[in-house]
PDB file of C-alpha atoms in Angstrom:
ATOM      1  CA  UNK G   1      -8.104 -40.762 120.471  1.00 55.00           C
ATOM      2  CA  UNK G   2     -10.022 -44.026 120.470  1.00 68.00           C
ATOM      3  CA  UNK G   3      -8.218 -47.322 119.990  1.00 84.00           C
ATOM      4  CA  UNK G   4      -7.658 -47.508 116.248  1.00 94.00           C
ATOM      5  CA  UNK G   5      -7.044 -51.241 116.217  1.00 95.00           C
ATOM      6  CA  UNK G   6      -4.383 -53.053 114.213  1.00 97.00           C
ATOM      7  CA  UNK G   7      -2.985 -51.676 110.990  1.00 98.00           C
ATOM      8  CA  UNK G   8      -3.232 -53.272 107.545  1.00 98.00           C
ATOM      9  CA  UNK G   9      -0.629 -52.364 104.921  1.00 98.00           C
ATOM     10  CA  UNK G  10      -1.486 -53.200 101.312  1.00 98.00           C
ATOM     11  CA  UNK G  11       1.511 -51.729  99.446  1.00 98.00           C
ATOM     12  CA  UNK G  12       5.052 -52.946 100.124  1.00 98.00           C
ATOM     13  CA  UNK G  13       8.081 -53.910  98.057  1.00 98.00           C
ATOM     14  CA  UNK G  14      10.623 -56.607  98.888  1.00 98.00           C
ATOM     15  CA  UNK G  15      13.996 -57.579  97.414  1.00 98.00           C
ATOM     16  CA  UNK G  16      12.054 -59.207  94.587  1.00 97.00           C
ATOM     17  CA  UNK G  17      11.599 -55.771  93.013  1.00 97.00           C
ATOM     18  CA  UNK G  18      13.094 -52.559  94.416  1.00 97.00           C
ATOM     19  CA  UNK G  19      12.681 -53.101  98.160  1.00 96.00           C
ATOM     20  CA  UNK G  20      15.471 -53.809 100.623  1.00 97.00           C
ATOM     21  CA  UNK G  21      14.100 -56.620 102.801  1.00 98.00           C
ATOM     22  CA  UNK G  22      13.052 -60.223 102.478  1.00 98.00           C
ATOM     23  CA  UNK G  23       9.348 -60.941 103.084  1.00 98.00           C
ATOM     24  CA  UNK G  24       9.924 -62.397 106.539  1.00 97.00           C
ATOM     25  CA  UNK G  25      11.818 -59.297 107.645  1.00 97.00           C
ATOM     26  CA  UNK G  26       9.066 -56.990 106.362  1.00 97.00           C
ATOM     27  CA  UNK G  27       6.479 -59.036 108.199  1.00 98.00           C
ATOM     28  CA  UNK G  28       8.402 -58.864 111.474  1.00 98.00           C
ATOM     29  CA  UNK G  29       8.906 -55.121 111.122  1.00 98.00           C
ATOM     30  CA  UNK G  30       5.179 -54.717 110.481  1.00 98.00           C
ATOM     31  CA  UNK G  31       4.310 -56.865 113.482  1.00 98.00           C
ATOM     32  CA  UNK G  32       6.260 -54.659 115.887  1.00 97.00           C
ATOM     33  CA  UNK G  33       4.434 -51.614 114.515  1.00 96.00           C
ATOM     34  CA  UNK G  34       1.030 -53.061 115.313  1.00 97.00           C
ATOM     35  CA  UNK G  35       0.005 -54.563 111.976  1.00 98.00           C
ATOM     36  CA  UNK G  36      -2.377 -57.491 111.620  1.00 98.00           C
ATOM     37  CA  UNK G  37      -1.804 -57.994 107.879  1.00 98.00           C
ATOM     38  CA  UNK G  38       0.693 -56.978 105.236  1.00 98.00           C
ATOM     39  CA  UNK G  39       0.750 -57.357 101.456  1.00 98.00           C
ATOM     40  CA  UNK G  40       3.902 -57.500  99.392  1.00 98.00           C
ATOM     41  CA  UNK G  41       3.077 -56.002  96.018  1.00 98.00           C
ATOM     42  CA  UNK G  42       6.317 -56.013  94.096  1.00 98.00           C
ATOM     43  CA  UNK G  43       6.615 -54.165  90.804  1.00 98.00           C
ATOM     44  CA  UNK G  44       6.004 -56.439  87.826  1.00 98.00           C
ATOM     45  CA  UNK G  45       5.989 -56.291  84.056  1.00 97.00           C
ATOM     46  CA  UNK G  46       6.481 -58.958  81.402  1.00 96.00           C
ATOM     47  CA  UNK G  47      10.102 -59.458  82.459  1.00 97.00           C
ATOM     48  CA  UNK G  48       9.378 -60.758  85.950  1.00 98.00           C
ATOM     49  CA  UNK G  49       5.674 -61.277  86.573  1.00 98.00           C
ATOM     50  CA  UNK G  50       5.788 -65.072  86.630  1.00 98.00           C
ATOM     51  CA  UNK G  51       8.885 -65.327  88.830  1.00 98.00           C
ATOM     52  CA  UNK G  52       7.738 -62.734  91.369  1.00 98.00           C
ATOM     53  CA  UNK G  53       4.267 -64.173  91.820  1.00 98.00           C
ATOM     54  CA  UNK G  54       5.580 -67.737  91.981  1.00 98.00           C
ATOM     55  CA  UNK G  55       8.035 -66.704  94.703  1.00 98.00           C
ATOM     56  CA  UNK G  56       5.521 -64.779  96.813  1.00 98.00           C
ATOM     57  CA  UNK G  57       2.806 -67.432  96.478  1.00 98.00           C
ATOM     58  CA  UNK G  58       5.311 -70.124  97.484  1.00 98.00           C
ATOM     59  CA  UNK G  59       6.344 -68.051 100.508  1.00 98.00           C
ATOM     60  CA  UNK G  60       2.707 -67.701 101.553  1.00 97.00           C
ATOM     61  CA  UNK G  61       2.123 -71.434 101.170  1.00 97.00           C
ATOM     62  CA  UNK G  62       5.311 -72.487 102.963  1.00 98.00           C
ATOM     63  CA  UNK G  63       4.769 -70.139 105.919  1.00 97.00           C
ATOM     64  CA  UNK G  64       1.029 -70.669 106.359  1.00 95.00           C
ATOM     65  CA  UNK G  65       0.282 -70.886 110.072  1.00 95.00           C
ATOM     66  CA  UNK G  66       3.831 -69.900 111.003  1.00 97.00           C
ATOM     67  CA  UNK G  67       3.701 -66.102 110.653  1.00 97.00           C
ATOM     68  CA  UNK G  68       2.690 -63.610 113.378  1.00 97.00           C
ATOM     69  CA  UNK G  69       0.426 -61.624 111.014  1.00 98.00           C
ATOM     70  CA  UNK G  70      -1.499 -62.324 107.814  1.00 98.00           C
ATOM     71  CA  UNK G  71       0.517 -62.194 104.609  1.00 98.00           C
ATOM     72  CA  UNK G  72      -0.968 -61.299 101.211  1.00 98.00           C
ATOM     73  CA  UNK G  73       0.951 -62.048  98.001  1.00 98.00           C
ATOM     74  CA  UNK G  74       0.285 -59.330  95.441  1.00 98.00           C
ATOM     75  CA  UNK G  75       1.721 -57.214  92.651  1.00 98.00           C
ATOM     76  CA  UNK G  76       1.956 -53.617  91.534  1.00 98.00           C
ATOM     77  CA  UNK G  77       1.462 -53.424  87.771  1.00 98.00           C
ATOM     78  CA  UNK G  78       3.986 -50.740  86.856  1.00 97.00           C
ATOM     79  CA  UNK G  79       4.846 -48.672  83.785  1.00 97.00           C
ATOM     80  CA  UNK G  80       2.606 -50.709  81.485  1.00 97.00           C
ATOM     81  CA  UNK G  81       0.992 -49.184  78.406  1.00 98.00           C
ATOM     82  CA  UNK G  82      -2.613 -48.503  79.502  1.00 98.00           C
ATOM     83  CA  UNK G  83      -3.919 -50.593  76.610  1.00 98.00           C
ATOM     84  CA  UNK G  84      -2.391 -53.666  78.252  1.00 98.00           C
ATOM     85  CA  UNK G  85      -2.908 -52.969  81.975  1.00 98.00           C
ATOM     86  CA  UNK G  86      -6.091 -55.009  82.376  1.00 98.00           C
ATOM     87  CA  UNK G  87      -4.634 -58.028  80.567  1.00 98.00           C
ATOM     88  CA  UNK G  88      -1.577 -57.849  82.821  1.00 98.00           C
ATOM     89  CA  UNK G  89      -3.775 -57.655  85.910  1.00 98.00           C
ATOM     90  CA  UNK G  90      -5.767 -60.692  84.812  1.00 98.00           C
ATOM     91  CA  UNK G  91      -2.563 -62.583  84.138  1.00 98.00           C
ATOM     92  CA  UNK G  92      -1.308 -61.756  87.620  1.00 98.00           C
ATOM     93  CA  UNK G  93      -4.533 -62.974  89.188  1.00 98.00           C
ATOM     94  CA  UNK G  94      -4.397 -66.206  87.178  1.00 98.00           C
ATOM     95  CA  UNK G  95      -0.827 -66.779  88.362  1.00 98.00           C
ATOM     96  CA  UNK G  96      -1.971 -66.528  91.981  1.00 98.00           C
ATOM     97  CA  UNK G  97      -1.627 -62.903  93.078  1.00 98.00           C
ATOM     98  CA  UNK G  98      -4.348 -62.205  95.639  1.00 98.00           C
ATOM     99  CA  UNK G  99      -4.043 -58.401  95.554  1.00 98.00           C
ATOM    100  CA  UNK G 100      -3.721 -56.327  92.391  1.00 98.00           C
ATOM    101  CA  UNK G 101      -2.422 -52.764  92.565  1.00 98.00           C
ATOM    102  CA  UNK G 102      -1.847 -50.519  89.563  1.00 98.00           C
ATOM    103  CA  UNK G 103       0.865 -47.850  89.667  1.00 98.00           C
ATOM    104  CA  UNK G 104      -1.072 -44.615  89.319  1.00 98.00           C
ATOM    105  CA  UNK G 105      -0.073 -41.344  87.689  1.00 98.00           C
ATOM    106  CA  UNK G 106       2.037 -40.014  90.526  1.00 96.00           C
ATOM    107  CA  UNK G 107       3.288 -36.426  90.231  1.00 93.00           C
ATOM    108  CA  UNK G 108       6.878 -37.660  90.585  1.00 95.00           C
ATOM    109  CA  UNK G 109       7.067 -40.675  88.248  1.00 94.00           C
ATOM    110  CA  UNK G 110       6.278 -40.640  84.510  1.00 94.00           C
ATOM    111  CA  UNK G 111       4.017 -43.639  84.082  1.00 97.00           C
ATOM    112  CA  UNK G 112       1.898 -43.544  80.935  1.00 98.00           C
ATOM    113  CA  UNK G 113      -0.986 -41.064  80.788  1.00 98.00           C
ATOM    114  CA  UNK G 114      -4.186 -43.050  80.926  1.00 98.00           C
ATOM    115  CA  UNK G 115      -2.916 -45.501  83.563  1.00 98.00           C
ATOM    116  CA  UNK G 116      -5.397 -44.160  86.129  1.00 98.00           C
ATOM    117  CA  UNK G 117      -8.311 -44.576  83.742  1.00 98.00           C
ATOM    118  CA  UNK G 118      -7.315 -48.102  82.724  1.00 98.00           C
ATOM    119  CA  UNK G 119      -7.136 -49.161  86.379  1.00 98.00           C
ATOM    120  CA  UNK G 120     -10.616 -47.934  87.325  1.00 98.00           C
ATOM    121  CA  UNK G 121     -12.548 -48.529  84.121  1.00 98.00           C
ATOM    122  CA  UNK G 122     -13.588 -52.124  84.856  1.00 96.00           C
ATOM    123  CA  UNK G 123     -15.123 -53.825  87.861  1.00 97.00           C
ATOM    124  CA  UNK G 124     -13.547 -56.799  89.575  1.00 96.00           C
ATOM    125  CA  UNK G 125     -10.032 -56.526  88.141  1.00 98.00           C
ATOM    126  CA  UNK G 126      -7.990 -53.965  90.101  1.00 98.00           C
ATOM    127  CA  UNK G 127      -8.148 -53.707  93.893  1.00 98.00           C
ATOM    128  CA  UNK G 128      -6.173 -50.496  94.537  1.00 98.00           C
ATOM    129  CA  UNK G 129      -5.031 -47.604  92.353  1.00 98.00           C
ATOM    130  CA  UNK G 130      -1.807 -46.454  93.987  1.00 98.00           C
ATOM    131  CA  UNK G 131      -0.865 -42.780  94.393  1.00 98.00           C
ATOM    132  CA  UNK G 132      -3.085 -41.577  91.520  1.00 98.00           C
ATOM    133  CA  UNK G 133      -1.868 -37.968  91.672  1.00 97.00           C
ATOM    134  CA  UNK G 134      -4.024 -35.454  89.816  1.00 96.00           C
ATOM    135  CA  UNK G 135      -6.743 -37.997  89.053  1.00 98.00           C
ATOM    136  CA  UNK G 136      -9.745 -36.720  87.110  1.00 98.00           C
ATOM    137  CA  UNK G 137     -13.271 -36.439  88.462  1.00 98.00           C
ATOM    138  CA  UNK G 138     -14.405 -38.939  85.825  1.00 98.00           C
ATOM    139  CA  UNK G 139     -11.918 -41.538  87.026  1.00 98.00           C
ATOM    140  CA  UNK G 140     -12.789 -41.019  90.676  1.00 98.00           C
ATOM    141  CA  UNK G 141     -16.437 -41.620  89.788  1.00 98.00           C
ATOM    142  CA  UNK G 142     -15.417 -44.807  87.965  1.00 98.00           C
ATOM    143  CA  UNK G 143     -13.365 -45.941  90.973  1.00 98.00           C
ATOM    144  CA  UNK G 144     -16.437 -45.520  93.176  1.00 98.00           C
ATOM    145  CA  UNK G 145     -18.666 -47.299  90.673  1.00 98.00           C
ATOM    146  CA  UNK G 146     -16.281 -50.202  90.069  1.00 98.00           C
ATOM    147  CA  UNK G 147     -15.045 -50.765  93.612  1.00 98.00           C
ATOM    148  CA  UNK G 148     -11.431 -49.705  93.100  1.00 98.00           C
ATOM    149  CA  UNK G 149      -9.895 -48.298  96.276  1.00 98.00           C
ATOM    150  CA  UNK G 150      -7.862 -45.097  95.916  1.00 98.00           C
ATOM    151  CA  UNK G 151      -4.652 -44.768  97.870  1.00 98.00           C
ATOM    152  CA  UNK G 152      -3.601 -42.062 100.275  1.00 98.00           C
ATOM    153  CA  UNK G 153       0.140 -42.574 100.483  1.00 98.00           C
ATOM    154  CA  UNK G 154       2.784 -41.825 103.070  1.00 98.00           C
ATOM    155  CA  UNK G 155       5.569 -41.940 100.494  1.00 97.00           C
ATOM    156  CA  UNK G 156       7.540 -38.751  99.873  1.00 95.00           C
ATOM    157  CA  UNK G 157       6.834 -37.277  96.459  1.00 95.00           C
ATOM    158  CA  UNK G 158       3.836 -39.460  95.716  1.00 96.00           C
ATOM    159  CA  UNK G 159       1.934 -37.864  98.585  1.00 95.00           C
ATOM    160  CA  UNK G 160       1.849 -34.500  96.809  1.00 96.00           C
ATOM    161  CA  UNK G 161      -1.410 -35.692  95.290  1.00 97.00           C
ATOM    162  CA  UNK G 162      -3.029 -36.857  98.530  1.00 98.00           C
ATOM    163  CA  UNK G 163      -5.218 -33.837  99.220  1.00 97.00           C
ATOM    164  CA  UNK G 164      -6.602 -33.803  95.676  1.00 98.00           C
ATOM    165  CA  UNK G 165      -7.344 -37.531  95.835  1.00 98.00           C
ATOM    166  CA  UNK G 166      -8.997 -37.216  99.245  1.00 98.00           C
ATOM    167  CA  UNK G 167     -11.173 -34.260  98.221  1.00 98.00           C
ATOM    168  CA  UNK G 168     -12.504 -35.974  95.092  1.00 98.00           C
ATOM    169  CA  UNK G 169     -12.989 -39.285  96.876  1.00 98.00           C
ATOM    170  CA  UNK G 170     -15.164 -37.582  99.488  1.00 97.00           C
ATOM    171  CA  UNK G 171     -17.079 -35.699  96.789  1.00 98.00           C
ATOM    172  CA  UNK G 172     -17.858 -38.726  94.633  1.00 98.00           C
ATOM    173  CA  UNK G 173     -17.938 -41.585  97.132  1.00 98.00           C
ATOM    174  CA  UNK G 174     -14.751 -43.448  96.214  1.00 98.00           C
ATOM    175  CA  UNK G 175     -13.224 -45.492  99.018  1.00 98.00           C
ATOM    176  CA  UNK G 176      -9.781 -44.680 100.376  1.00 98.00           C
ATOM    177  CA  UNK G 177      -7.041 -46.765 101.950  1.00 98.00           C
ATOM    178  CA  UNK G 178      -3.798 -45.532 103.486  1.00 98.00           C
ATOM    179  CA  UNK G 179      -0.560 -47.205 102.408  1.00 98.00           C
ATOM    180  CA  UNK G 180       3.147 -46.480 102.605  1.00 98.00           C
ATOM    181  CA  UNK G 181       4.623 -47.852  99.367  1.00 98.00           C
ATOM    182  CA  UNK G 182       7.168 -49.327 101.759  1.00 97.00           C
ATOM    183  CA  UNK G 183      10.664 -50.178 100.492  1.00 97.00           C
ATOM    184  CA  UNK G 184      12.329 -50.716 103.879  1.00 96.00           C
ATOM    185  CA  UNK G 185      11.397 -50.904 107.533  1.00 96.00           C
ATOM    186  CA  UNK G 186      11.663 -47.153 108.110  1.00 97.00           C
ATOM    187  CA  UNK G 187       8.827 -46.566 105.632  1.00 97.00           C
ATOM    188  CA  UNK G 188       6.251 -48.492 107.664  1.00 98.00           C
ATOM    189  CA  UNK G 189       3.896 -46.464 109.856  1.00 98.00           C
ATOM    190  CA  UNK G 190       1.658 -47.091 112.832  1.00 97.00           C
ATOM    191  CA  UNK G 191      -2.104 -46.831 112.822  1.00 97.00           C
ATOM    192  CA  UNK G 192      -1.838 -43.546 114.694  1.00 96.00           C
ATOM    193  CA  UNK G 193       0.456 -42.128 112.020  1.00 97.00           C
ATOM    194  CA  UNK G 194      -1.955 -43.272 109.317  1.00 98.00           C
ATOM    195  CA  UNK G 195      -4.780 -41.473 111.115  1.00 97.00           C
ATOM    196  CA  UNK G 196      -2.703 -38.293 111.306  1.00 97.00           C
ATOM    197  CA  UNK G 197      -1.934 -38.515 107.584  1.00 98.00           C
ATOM    198  CA  UNK G 198      -5.665 -38.608 106.889  1.00 98.00           C
ATOM    199  CA  UNK G 199      -6.231 -35.544 109.039  1.00 97.00           C
ATOM    200  CA  UNK G 200      -3.454 -33.657 107.230  1.00 97.00           C
ATOM    201  CA  UNK G 201      -5.264 -34.070 103.893  1.00 97.00           C
ATOM    202  CA  UNK G 202      -8.555 -32.794 105.282  1.00 96.00           C
ATOM    203  CA  UNK G 203     -10.479 -35.914 106.251  1.00 97.00           C
ATOM    204  CA  UNK G 204     -12.772 -35.765 109.254  1.00 97.00           C
ATOM    205  CA  UNK G 205     -12.242 -38.187 112.132  1.00 96.00           C
ATOM    206  CA  UNK G 206     -15.050 -40.362 110.776  1.00 96.00           C
ATOM    207  CA  UNK G 207     -13.625 -40.357 107.257  1.00 97.00           C
ATOM    208  CA  UNK G 208     -10.157 -41.144 108.581  1.00 97.00           C
ATOM    209  CA  UNK G 209     -11.483 -44.150 110.534  1.00 97.00           C
ATOM    210  CA  UNK G 210     -13.142 -45.433 107.370  1.00 97.00           C
ATOM    211  CA  UNK G 211      -9.863 -45.135 105.459  1.00 98.00           C
ATOM    212  CA  UNK G 212      -7.690 -46.916 108.012  1.00 98.00           C
ATOM    213  CA  UNK G 213     -10.141 -49.335 109.674  1.00 97.00           C
ATOM    214  CA  UNK G 214     -13.395 -49.961 107.794  1.00 98.00           C
ATOM    215  CA  UNK G 215     -12.150 -49.950 104.208  1.00 98.00           C
ATOM    216  CA  UNK G 216      -9.158 -52.225 104.881  1.00 98.00           C
ATOM    217  CA  UNK G 217     -11.510 -54.685 106.560  1.00 98.00           C
ATOM    218  CA  UNK G 218     -13.796 -54.557 103.535  1.00 98.00           C
ATOM    219  CA  UNK G 219     -10.910 -55.209 101.182  1.00 98.00           C
ATOM    220  CA  UNK G 220      -9.609 -58.092 103.286  1.00 98.00           C
ATOM    221  CA  UNK G 221     -13.082 -59.625 103.196  1.00 98.00           C
ATOM    222  CA  UNK G 222     -13.182 -59.233  99.417  1.00 96.00           C
ATOM    223  CA  UNK G 223      -9.841 -61.012  99.178  1.00 96.00           C
ATOM    224  CA  UNK G 224     -11.158 -63.719 101.547  1.00 94.00           C
ATOM    225  CA  UNK G 225      -8.310 -63.142 103.995  1.00 90.00           C
TER     226      UNK G 225
END
């Protein structure tokens, strides 16, 4: 296999939601697994959105130039009524979150029906729709049209939808990224493991490289990181 280059992880949780590690520990664990960048995208709703973003943005500011890899402060908008998802995303961006993920309709967690559609229906608001499960063809087309990346996930349970997501993304031209939904260091994966995950859901070598190399680079450029 060719050199796959460094890994970028866009979906992690720290102690500021339901993860087990501080940001610095997650970053070190990612470094030793060959990452060049890592986002912490803690779960937020109206109870904690301001505190979480303030904390992660302050960490990014205070450690600028001191970390071994790039750090991206973000959020995962979770369990929000679809009618309010876009407003919550815009609020998060205004507060300083650089990366916006929406918790998709995973087969193992009962987020509101319509969350997938709300996340992909507008351009320039959501960056990644996480573990979107049995996403519809219509919403995959919207993701492609509006530049929302769809996630192939390594997380147990959520990944039951991976093959469906991959097949529709290839059919309709939506862009994929591979993430772990990491909650502790054992959840992180190497670039080689990410490539293998792509192969397991039916992607060709070329499609897998796009998902783990080209598309992450494109998203980093969009985020100006």
